[in-house]
PDB file of C-alpha atoms in Angstrom:
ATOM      1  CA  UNK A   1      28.436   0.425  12.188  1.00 78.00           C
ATOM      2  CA  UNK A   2      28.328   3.184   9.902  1.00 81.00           C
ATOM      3  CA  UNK A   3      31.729   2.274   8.305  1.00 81.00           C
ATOM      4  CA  UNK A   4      30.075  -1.090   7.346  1.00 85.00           C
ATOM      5  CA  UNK A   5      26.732   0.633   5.781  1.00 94.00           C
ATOM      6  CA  UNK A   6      25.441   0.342   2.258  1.00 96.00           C
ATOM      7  CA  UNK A   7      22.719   2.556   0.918  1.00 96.00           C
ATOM      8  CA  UNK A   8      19.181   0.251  -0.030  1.00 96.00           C
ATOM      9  CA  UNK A   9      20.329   1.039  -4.034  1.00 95.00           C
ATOM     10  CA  UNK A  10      23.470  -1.078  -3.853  1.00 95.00           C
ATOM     11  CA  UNK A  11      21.513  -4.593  -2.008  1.00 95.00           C
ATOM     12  CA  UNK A  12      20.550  -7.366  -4.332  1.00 93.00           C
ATOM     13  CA  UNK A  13      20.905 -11.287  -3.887  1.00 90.00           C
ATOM     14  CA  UNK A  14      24.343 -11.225  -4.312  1.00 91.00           C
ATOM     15  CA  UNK A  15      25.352  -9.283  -1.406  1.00 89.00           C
ATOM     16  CA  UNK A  16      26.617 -10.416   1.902  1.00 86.00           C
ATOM     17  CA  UNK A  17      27.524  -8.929   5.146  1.00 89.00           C
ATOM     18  CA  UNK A  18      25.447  -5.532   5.155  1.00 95.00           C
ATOM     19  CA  UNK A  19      24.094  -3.214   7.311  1.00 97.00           C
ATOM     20  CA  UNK A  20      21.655  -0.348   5.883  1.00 97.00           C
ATOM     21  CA  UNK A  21      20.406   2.467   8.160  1.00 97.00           C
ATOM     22  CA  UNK A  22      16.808   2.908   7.738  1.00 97.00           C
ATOM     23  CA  UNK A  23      13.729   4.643   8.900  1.00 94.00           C
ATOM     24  CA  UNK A  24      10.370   2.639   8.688  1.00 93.00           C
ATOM     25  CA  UNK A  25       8.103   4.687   6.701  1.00 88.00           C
ATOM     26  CA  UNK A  26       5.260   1.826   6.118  1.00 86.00           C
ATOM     27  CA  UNK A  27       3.729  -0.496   8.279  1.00 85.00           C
ATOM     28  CA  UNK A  28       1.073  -3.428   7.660  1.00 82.00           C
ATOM     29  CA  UNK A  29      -1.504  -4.548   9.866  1.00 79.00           C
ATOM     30  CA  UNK A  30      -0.756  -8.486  11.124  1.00 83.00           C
ATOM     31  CA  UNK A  31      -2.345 -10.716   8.113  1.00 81.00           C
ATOM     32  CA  UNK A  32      -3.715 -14.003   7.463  1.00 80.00           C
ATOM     33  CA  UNK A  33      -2.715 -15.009   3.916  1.00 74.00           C
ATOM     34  CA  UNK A  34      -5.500 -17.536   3.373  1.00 65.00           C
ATOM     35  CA  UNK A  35      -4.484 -19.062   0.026  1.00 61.00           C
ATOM     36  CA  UNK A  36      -0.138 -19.557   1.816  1.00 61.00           C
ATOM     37  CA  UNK A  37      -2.289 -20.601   5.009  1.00 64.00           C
ATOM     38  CA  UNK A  38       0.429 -18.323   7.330  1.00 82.00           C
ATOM     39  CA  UNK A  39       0.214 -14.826   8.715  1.00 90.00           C
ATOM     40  CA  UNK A  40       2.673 -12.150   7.634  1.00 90.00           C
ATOM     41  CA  UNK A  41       3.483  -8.640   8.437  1.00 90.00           C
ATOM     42  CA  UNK A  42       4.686  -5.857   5.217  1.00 88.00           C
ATOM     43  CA  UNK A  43       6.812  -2.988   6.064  1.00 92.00           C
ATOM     44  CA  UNK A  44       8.256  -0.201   3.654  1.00 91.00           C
ATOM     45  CA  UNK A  45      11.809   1.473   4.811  1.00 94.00           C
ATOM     46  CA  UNK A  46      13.609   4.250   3.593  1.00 93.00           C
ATOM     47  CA  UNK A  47      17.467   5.219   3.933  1.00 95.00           C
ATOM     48  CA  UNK A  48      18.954   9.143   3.525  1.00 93.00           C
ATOM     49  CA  UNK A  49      19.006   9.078  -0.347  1.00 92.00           C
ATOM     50  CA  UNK A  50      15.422   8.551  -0.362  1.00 89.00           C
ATOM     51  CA  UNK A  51      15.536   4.832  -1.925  1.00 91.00           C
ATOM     52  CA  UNK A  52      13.255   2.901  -0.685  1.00 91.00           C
ATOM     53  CA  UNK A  53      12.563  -0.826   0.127  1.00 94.00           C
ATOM     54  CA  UNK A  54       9.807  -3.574   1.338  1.00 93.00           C
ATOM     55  CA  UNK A  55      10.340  -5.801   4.096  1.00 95.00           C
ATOM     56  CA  UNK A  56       8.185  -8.910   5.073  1.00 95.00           C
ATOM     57  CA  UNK A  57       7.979 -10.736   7.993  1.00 96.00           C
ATOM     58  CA  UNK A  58       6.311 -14.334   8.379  1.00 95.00           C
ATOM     59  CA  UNK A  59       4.867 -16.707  11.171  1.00 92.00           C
ATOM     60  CA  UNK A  60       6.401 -16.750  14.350  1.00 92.00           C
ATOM     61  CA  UNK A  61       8.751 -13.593  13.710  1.00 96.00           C
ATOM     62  CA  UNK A  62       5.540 -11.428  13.029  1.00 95.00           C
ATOM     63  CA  UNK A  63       5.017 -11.023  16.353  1.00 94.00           C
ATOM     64  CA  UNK A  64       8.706 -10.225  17.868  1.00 96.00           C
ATOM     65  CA  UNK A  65       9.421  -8.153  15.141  1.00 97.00           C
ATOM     66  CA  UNK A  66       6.122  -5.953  15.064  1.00 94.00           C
ATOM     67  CA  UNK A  67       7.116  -4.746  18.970  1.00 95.00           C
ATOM     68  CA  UNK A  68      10.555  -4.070  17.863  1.00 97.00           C
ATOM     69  CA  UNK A  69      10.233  -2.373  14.490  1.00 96.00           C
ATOM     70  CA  UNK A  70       8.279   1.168  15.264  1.00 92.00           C
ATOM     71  CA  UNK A  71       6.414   3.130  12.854  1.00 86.00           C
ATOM     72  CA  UNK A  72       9.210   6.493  12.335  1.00 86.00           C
ATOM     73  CA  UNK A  73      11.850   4.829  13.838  1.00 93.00           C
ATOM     74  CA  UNK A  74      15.399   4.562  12.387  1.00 96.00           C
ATOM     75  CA  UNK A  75      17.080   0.854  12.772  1.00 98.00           C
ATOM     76  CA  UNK A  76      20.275  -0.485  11.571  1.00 98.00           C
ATOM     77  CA  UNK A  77      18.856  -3.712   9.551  1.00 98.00           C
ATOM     78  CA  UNK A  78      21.475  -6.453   8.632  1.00 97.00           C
ATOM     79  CA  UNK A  79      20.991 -10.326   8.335  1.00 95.00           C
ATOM     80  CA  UNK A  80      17.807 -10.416   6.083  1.00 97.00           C
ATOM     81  CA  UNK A  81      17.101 -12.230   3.473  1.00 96.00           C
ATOM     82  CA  UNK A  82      17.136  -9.943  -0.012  1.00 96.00           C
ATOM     83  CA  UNK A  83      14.700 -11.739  -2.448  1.00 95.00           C
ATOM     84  CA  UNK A  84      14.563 -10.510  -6.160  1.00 94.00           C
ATOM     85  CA  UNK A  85      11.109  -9.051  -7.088  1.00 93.00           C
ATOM     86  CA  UNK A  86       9.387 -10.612  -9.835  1.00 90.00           C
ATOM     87  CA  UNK A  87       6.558  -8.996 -10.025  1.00 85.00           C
ATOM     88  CA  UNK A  88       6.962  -5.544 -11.648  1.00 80.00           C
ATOM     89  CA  UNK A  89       3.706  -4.096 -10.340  1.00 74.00           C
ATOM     90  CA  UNK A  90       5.002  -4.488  -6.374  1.00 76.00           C
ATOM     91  CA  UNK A  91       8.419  -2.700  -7.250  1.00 80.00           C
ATOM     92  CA  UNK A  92       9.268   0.752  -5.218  1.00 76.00           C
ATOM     93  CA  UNK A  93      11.276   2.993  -7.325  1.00 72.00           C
ATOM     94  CA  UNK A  94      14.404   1.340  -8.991  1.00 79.00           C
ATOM     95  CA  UNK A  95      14.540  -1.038  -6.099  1.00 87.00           C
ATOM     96  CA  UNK A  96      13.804  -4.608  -7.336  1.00 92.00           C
ATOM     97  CA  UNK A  97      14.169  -6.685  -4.334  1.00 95.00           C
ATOM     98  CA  UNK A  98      12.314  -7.363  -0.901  1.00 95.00           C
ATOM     99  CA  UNK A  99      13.835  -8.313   2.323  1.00 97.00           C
ATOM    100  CA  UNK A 100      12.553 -11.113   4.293  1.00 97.00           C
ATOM    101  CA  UNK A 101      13.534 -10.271   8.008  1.00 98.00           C
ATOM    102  CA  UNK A 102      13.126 -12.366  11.202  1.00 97.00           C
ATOM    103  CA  UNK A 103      13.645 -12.384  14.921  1.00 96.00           C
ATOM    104  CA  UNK A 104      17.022 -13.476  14.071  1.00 96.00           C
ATOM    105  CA  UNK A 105      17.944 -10.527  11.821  1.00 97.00           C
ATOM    106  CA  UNK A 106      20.538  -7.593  12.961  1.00 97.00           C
ATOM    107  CA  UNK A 107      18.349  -5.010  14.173  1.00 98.00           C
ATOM    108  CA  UNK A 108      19.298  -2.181  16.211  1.00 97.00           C
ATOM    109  CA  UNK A 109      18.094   1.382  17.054  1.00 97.00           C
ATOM    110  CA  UNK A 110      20.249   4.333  15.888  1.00 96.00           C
ATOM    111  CA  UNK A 111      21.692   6.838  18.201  1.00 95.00           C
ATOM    112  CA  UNK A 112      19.069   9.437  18.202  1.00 94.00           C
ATOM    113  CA  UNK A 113      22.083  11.865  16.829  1.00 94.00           C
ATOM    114  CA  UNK A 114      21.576   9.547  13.383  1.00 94.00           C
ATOM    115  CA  UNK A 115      17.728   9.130  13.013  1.00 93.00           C
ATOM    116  CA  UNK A 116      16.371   9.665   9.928  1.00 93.00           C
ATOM    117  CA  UNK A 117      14.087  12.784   9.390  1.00 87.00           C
ATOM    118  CA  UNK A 118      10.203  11.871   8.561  1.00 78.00           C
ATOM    119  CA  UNK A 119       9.001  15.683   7.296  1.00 71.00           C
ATOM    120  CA  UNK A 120      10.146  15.093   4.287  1.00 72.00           C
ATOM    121  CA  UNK A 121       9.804  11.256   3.291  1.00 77.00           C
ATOM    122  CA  UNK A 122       6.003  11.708   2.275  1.00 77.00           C
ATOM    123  CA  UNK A 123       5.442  13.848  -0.695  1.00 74.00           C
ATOM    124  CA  UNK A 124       1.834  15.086  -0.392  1.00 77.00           C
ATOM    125  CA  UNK A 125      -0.081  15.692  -3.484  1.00 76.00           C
ATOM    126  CA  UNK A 126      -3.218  17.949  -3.575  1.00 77.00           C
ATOM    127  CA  UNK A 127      -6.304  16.407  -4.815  1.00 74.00           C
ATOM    128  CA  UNK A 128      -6.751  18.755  -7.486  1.00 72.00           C
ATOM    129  CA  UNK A 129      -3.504  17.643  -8.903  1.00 73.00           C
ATOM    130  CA  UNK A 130      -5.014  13.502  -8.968  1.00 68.00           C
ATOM    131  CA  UNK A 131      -5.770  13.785 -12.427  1.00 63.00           C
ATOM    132  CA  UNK A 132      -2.418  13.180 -13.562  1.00 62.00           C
ATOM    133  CA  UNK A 133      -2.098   9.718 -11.811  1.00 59.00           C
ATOM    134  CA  UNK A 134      -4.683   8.502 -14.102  1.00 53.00           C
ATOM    135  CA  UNK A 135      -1.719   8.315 -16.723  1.00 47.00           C
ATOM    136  CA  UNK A 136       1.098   7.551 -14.237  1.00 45.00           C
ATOM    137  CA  UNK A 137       2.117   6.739 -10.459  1.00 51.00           C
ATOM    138  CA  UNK A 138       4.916   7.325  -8.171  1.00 58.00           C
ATOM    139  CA  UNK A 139       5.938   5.227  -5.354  1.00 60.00           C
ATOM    140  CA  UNK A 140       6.538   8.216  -3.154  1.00 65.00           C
ATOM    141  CA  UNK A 141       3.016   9.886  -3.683  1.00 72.00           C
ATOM    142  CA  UNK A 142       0.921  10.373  -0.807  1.00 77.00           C
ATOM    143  CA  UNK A 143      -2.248  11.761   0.011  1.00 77.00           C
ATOM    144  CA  UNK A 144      -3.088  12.849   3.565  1.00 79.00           C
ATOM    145  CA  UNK A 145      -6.630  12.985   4.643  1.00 80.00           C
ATOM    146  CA  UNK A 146      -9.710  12.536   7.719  1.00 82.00           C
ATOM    147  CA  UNK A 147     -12.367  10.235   7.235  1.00 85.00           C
ATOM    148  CA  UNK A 148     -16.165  12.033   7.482  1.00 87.00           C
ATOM    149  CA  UNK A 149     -18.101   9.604   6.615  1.00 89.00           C
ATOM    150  CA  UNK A 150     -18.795   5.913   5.938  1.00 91.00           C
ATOM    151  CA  UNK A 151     -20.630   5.204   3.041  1.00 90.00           C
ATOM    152  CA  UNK A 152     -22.980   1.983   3.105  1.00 92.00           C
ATOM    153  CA  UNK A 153     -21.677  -1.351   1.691  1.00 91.00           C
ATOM    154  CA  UNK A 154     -21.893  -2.254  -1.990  1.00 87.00           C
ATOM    155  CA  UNK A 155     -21.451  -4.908  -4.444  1.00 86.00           C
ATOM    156  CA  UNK A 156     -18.872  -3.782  -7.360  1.00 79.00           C
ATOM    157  CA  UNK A 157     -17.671  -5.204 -10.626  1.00 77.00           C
ATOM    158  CA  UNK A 158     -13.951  -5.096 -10.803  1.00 70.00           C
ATOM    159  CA  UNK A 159     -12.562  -7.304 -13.272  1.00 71.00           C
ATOM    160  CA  UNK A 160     -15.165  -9.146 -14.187  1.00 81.00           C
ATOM    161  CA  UNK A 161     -15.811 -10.355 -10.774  1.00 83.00           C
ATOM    162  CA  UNK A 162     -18.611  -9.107  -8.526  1.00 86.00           C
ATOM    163  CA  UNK A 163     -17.062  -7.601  -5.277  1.00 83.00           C
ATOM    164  CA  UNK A 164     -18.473  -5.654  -1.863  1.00 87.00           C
ATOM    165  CA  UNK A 165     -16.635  -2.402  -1.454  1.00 83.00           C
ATOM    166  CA  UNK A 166     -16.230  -0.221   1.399  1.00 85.00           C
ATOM    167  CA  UNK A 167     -16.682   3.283   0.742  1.00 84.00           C
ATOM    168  CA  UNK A 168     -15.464   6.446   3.368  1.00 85.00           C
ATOM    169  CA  UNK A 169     -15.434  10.026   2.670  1.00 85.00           C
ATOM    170  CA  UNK A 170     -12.279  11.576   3.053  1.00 83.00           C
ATOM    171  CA  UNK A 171     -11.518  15.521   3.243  1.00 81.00           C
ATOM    172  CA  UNK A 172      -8.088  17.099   2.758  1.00 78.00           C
ATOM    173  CA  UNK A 173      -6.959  20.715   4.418  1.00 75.00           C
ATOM    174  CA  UNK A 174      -8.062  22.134   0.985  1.00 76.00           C
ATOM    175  CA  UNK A 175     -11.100  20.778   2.497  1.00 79.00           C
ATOM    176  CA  UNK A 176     -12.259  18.938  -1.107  1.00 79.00           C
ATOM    177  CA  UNK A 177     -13.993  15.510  -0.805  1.00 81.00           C
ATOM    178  CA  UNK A 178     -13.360  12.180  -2.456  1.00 79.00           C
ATOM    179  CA  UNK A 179     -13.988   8.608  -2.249  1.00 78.00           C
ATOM    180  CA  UNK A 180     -12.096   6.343  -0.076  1.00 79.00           C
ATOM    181  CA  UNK A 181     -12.486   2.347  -0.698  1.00 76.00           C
ATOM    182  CA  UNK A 182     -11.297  -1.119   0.826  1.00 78.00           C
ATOM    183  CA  UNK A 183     -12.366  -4.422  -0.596  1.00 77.00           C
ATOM    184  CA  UNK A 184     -11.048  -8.443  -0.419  1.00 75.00           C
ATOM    185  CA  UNK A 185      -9.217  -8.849   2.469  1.00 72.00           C
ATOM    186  CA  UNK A 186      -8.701  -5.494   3.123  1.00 73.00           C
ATOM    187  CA  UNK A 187     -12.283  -4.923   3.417  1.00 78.00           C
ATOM    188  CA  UNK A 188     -12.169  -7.700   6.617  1.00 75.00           C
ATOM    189  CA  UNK A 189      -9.251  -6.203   7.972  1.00 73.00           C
ATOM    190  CA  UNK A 190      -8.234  -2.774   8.280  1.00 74.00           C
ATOM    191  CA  UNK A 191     -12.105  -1.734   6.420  1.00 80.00           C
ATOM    192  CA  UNK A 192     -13.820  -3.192   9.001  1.00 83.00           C
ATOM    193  CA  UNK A 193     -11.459  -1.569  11.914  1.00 80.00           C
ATOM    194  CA  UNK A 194     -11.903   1.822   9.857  1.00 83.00           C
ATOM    195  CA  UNK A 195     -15.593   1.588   9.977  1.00 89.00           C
ATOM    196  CA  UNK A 196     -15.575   1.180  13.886  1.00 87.00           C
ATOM    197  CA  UNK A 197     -13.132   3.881  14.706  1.00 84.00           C
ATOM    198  CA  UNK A 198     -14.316   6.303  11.894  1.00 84.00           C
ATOM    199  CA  UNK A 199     -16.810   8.662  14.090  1.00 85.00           C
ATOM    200  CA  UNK A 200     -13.108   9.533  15.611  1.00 81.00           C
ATOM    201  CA  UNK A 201     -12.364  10.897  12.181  1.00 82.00           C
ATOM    202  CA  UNK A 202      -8.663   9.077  11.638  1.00 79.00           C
ATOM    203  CA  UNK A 203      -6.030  10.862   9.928  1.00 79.00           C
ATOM    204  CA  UNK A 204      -5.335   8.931   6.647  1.00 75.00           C
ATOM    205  CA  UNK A 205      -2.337   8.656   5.177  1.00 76.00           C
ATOM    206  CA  UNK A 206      -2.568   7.002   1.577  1.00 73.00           C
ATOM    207  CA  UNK A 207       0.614   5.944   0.252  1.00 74.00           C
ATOM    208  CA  UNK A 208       1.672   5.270  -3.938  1.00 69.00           C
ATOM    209  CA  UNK A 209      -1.440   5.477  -5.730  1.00 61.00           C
ATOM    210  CA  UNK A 210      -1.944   4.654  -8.799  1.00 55.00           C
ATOM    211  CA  UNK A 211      -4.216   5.964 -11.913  1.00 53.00           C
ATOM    212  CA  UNK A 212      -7.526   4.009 -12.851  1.00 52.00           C
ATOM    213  CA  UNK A 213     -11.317   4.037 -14.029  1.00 54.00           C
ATOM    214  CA  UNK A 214     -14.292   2.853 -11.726  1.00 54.00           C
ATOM    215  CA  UNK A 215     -17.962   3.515 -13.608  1.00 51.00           C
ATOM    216  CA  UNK A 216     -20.037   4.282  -9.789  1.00 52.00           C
ATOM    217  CA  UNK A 217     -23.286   5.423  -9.494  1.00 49.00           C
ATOM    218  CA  UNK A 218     -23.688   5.339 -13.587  1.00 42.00           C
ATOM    219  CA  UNK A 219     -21.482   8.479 -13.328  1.00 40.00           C
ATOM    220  CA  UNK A 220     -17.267   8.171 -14.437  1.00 38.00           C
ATOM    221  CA  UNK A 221     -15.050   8.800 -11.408  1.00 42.00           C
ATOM    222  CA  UNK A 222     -11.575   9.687 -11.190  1.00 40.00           C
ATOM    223  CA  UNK A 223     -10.279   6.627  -9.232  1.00 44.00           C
ATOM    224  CA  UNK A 224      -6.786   5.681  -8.064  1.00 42.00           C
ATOM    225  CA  UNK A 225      -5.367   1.437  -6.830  1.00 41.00           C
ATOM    226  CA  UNK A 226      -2.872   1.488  -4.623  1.00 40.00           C
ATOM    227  CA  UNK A 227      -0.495  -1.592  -3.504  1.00 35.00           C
ATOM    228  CA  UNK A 228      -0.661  -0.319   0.140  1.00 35.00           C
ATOM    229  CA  UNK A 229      -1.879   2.321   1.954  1.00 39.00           C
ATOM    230  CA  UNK A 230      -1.690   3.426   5.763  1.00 42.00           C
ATOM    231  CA  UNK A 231      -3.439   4.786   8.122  1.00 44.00           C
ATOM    232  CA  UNK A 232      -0.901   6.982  10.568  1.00 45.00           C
ATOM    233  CA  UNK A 233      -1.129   7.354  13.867  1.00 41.00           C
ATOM    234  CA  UNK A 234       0.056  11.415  13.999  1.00 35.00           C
ATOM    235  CA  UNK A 235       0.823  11.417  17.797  1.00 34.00           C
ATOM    236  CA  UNK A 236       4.086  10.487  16.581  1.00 35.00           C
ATOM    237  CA  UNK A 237       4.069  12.880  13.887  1.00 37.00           C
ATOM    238  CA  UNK A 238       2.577  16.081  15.566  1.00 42.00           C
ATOM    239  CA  UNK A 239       4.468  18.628  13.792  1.00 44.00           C
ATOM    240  CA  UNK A 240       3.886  16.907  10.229  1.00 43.00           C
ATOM    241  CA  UNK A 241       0.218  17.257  10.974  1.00 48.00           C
ATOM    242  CA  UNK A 242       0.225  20.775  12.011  1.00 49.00           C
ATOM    243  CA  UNK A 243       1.882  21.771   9.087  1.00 46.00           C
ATOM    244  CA  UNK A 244      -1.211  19.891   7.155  1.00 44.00           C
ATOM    245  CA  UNK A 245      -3.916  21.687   8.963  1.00 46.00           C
ATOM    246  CA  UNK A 246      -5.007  18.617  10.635  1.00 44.00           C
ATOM    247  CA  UNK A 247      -6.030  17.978  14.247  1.00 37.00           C
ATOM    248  CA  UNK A 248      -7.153  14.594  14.518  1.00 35.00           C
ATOM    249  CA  UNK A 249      -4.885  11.758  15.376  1.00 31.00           C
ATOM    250  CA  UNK A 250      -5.711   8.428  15.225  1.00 32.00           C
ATOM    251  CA  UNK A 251      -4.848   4.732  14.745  1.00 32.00           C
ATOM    252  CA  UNK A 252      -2.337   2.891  12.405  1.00 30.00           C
ATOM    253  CA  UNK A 253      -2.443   0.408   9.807  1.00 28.00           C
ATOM    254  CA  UNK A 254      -1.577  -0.264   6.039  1.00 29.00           C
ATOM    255  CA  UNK A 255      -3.941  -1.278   2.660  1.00 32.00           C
ATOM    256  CA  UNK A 256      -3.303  -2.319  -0.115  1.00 31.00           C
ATOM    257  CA  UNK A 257      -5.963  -2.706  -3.305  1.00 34.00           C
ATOM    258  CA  UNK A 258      -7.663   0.016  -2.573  1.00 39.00           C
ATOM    259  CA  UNK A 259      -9.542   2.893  -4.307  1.00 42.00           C
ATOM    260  CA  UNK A 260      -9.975   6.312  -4.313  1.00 42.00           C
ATOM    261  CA  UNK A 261     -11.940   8.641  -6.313  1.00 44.00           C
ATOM    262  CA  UNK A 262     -12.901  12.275  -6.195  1.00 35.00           C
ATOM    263  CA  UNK A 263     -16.690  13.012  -5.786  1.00 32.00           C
ATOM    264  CA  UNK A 264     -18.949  13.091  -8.621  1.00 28.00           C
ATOM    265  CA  UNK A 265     -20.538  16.462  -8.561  1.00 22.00           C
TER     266      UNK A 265
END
């Protein structure tokens, strides 16, 4: 198998017969797409060199595929679908495609000699240092925090368009505050099963944000979109977590639209 491996860098749409060796590092809640009328499942893997690359699974496949691929495990992936990007904005890194797997795909654990380390895939960014992602992101940026507190629910204007917002209180192990937030479809979703499982104070994991403005409370907050983000269940990821200074475990899922913003003082 390894003979007949390519890293994610050399795929595109011309490609046949590959095999990539991978390590799930993302992974959606099951959606409803209401405007394709079909439920779909994201997932975000990344190979040895650190490239990384979205998956997608639709329908029928959803299902099969979200007991086989595991949050942290390493797969050998083959048989997908590799679909060009077109949309800049989704784009991880200098990876412009997306593969569209199914039940059908080549999929196959590694030997647990060849899995993929996870300590290092997330690069954790102090909140103090957020202020720079107002003028740039990075699609391997992550922020790790526990939800405190949910905030009540409240009507927004983002782009022009009146919105409810979630709104949680996150702390990091510098133990500083900010603003966590989930609207759209995400708000239905993963905000609503935040908001029942938050008194447990989940471990958040909140992956490639992105710079941005959000006027809240008439005051100017520091405020960051994101095209997903995840919630990590840590009992797989013990040792990551103890290096963090966190204790609580809890619950997984992935975001995407979402804001967060350091506390006006």
């Amino acid at each position: 198998m390894e003979m007949n491996r390519v890293a994610i860098s050399q795929l595109n749409d011309n490609i046949y017969a590959w095999v990539i060796r991978v390590a799930v590092v993302e992974k959606s809640l099951i959606r409803h797409a209401h405007y394709m009328g079909r439920k779909y499942q994201r997932y975000v893997f990344a190979d040895d060199l650190g490239d990384r690359i979205q998956g997608i699974v639709y329908l029928n496949d959803v299902q099969v595929l979200d007991e086989v691929l595991q949050l942290y495990s390493t797969y050998y992936i083959g048989s997908a679908t590799v679909r060009r990007l077109t949309n800049n904005r989704v784009v991880l890194g200098m990876v412009a495609f997306e593969l569209v797997i199914t039940q059908y795909s080549f999929i196959q654990l590694v030997d647990p000699s060849l899995r993929l380390p996870i300590d290092n895939i997330y690069n954790f960014t102090p909140f103090a240092n957020l202020g720079s992602l107002r003028y740039f992101g990075d699609s391997n940026l992550a922020i790790l925090a526990m939800v405190i507190e949910v905030l009540p629910l409240q009507i927004f204007i983002i782009g022009g368009r009146y919105i409810w917002v979630q709104e949680f209180i996150i702390l990091n192990e510098e133990m500083r505050p900010m603003i966590f937030a989930m609207w759209e479809d995400f708000l239905e979703s993963e905000g609503m099963h935040l908001v029942q499982i938050a008194n447990e104070h989940p471990v958040v994991l909140i992956c490639r944000p992105k710079g941005c403005h959000l006027l809240h409370r008439n005051r100017l907050l520091l405020c960051i979109t994101s095209i997903f983000h995840e919630l990590v269940n840590y009992t797989s990821g013990t040792k990551l977590c103890q290096e963090m200074g966190v204790v609580k475990l809890c619950e997984t899922f992935c975001r995407s639209n979402a804001v967060i913003g350091t506390i006006a003082m």
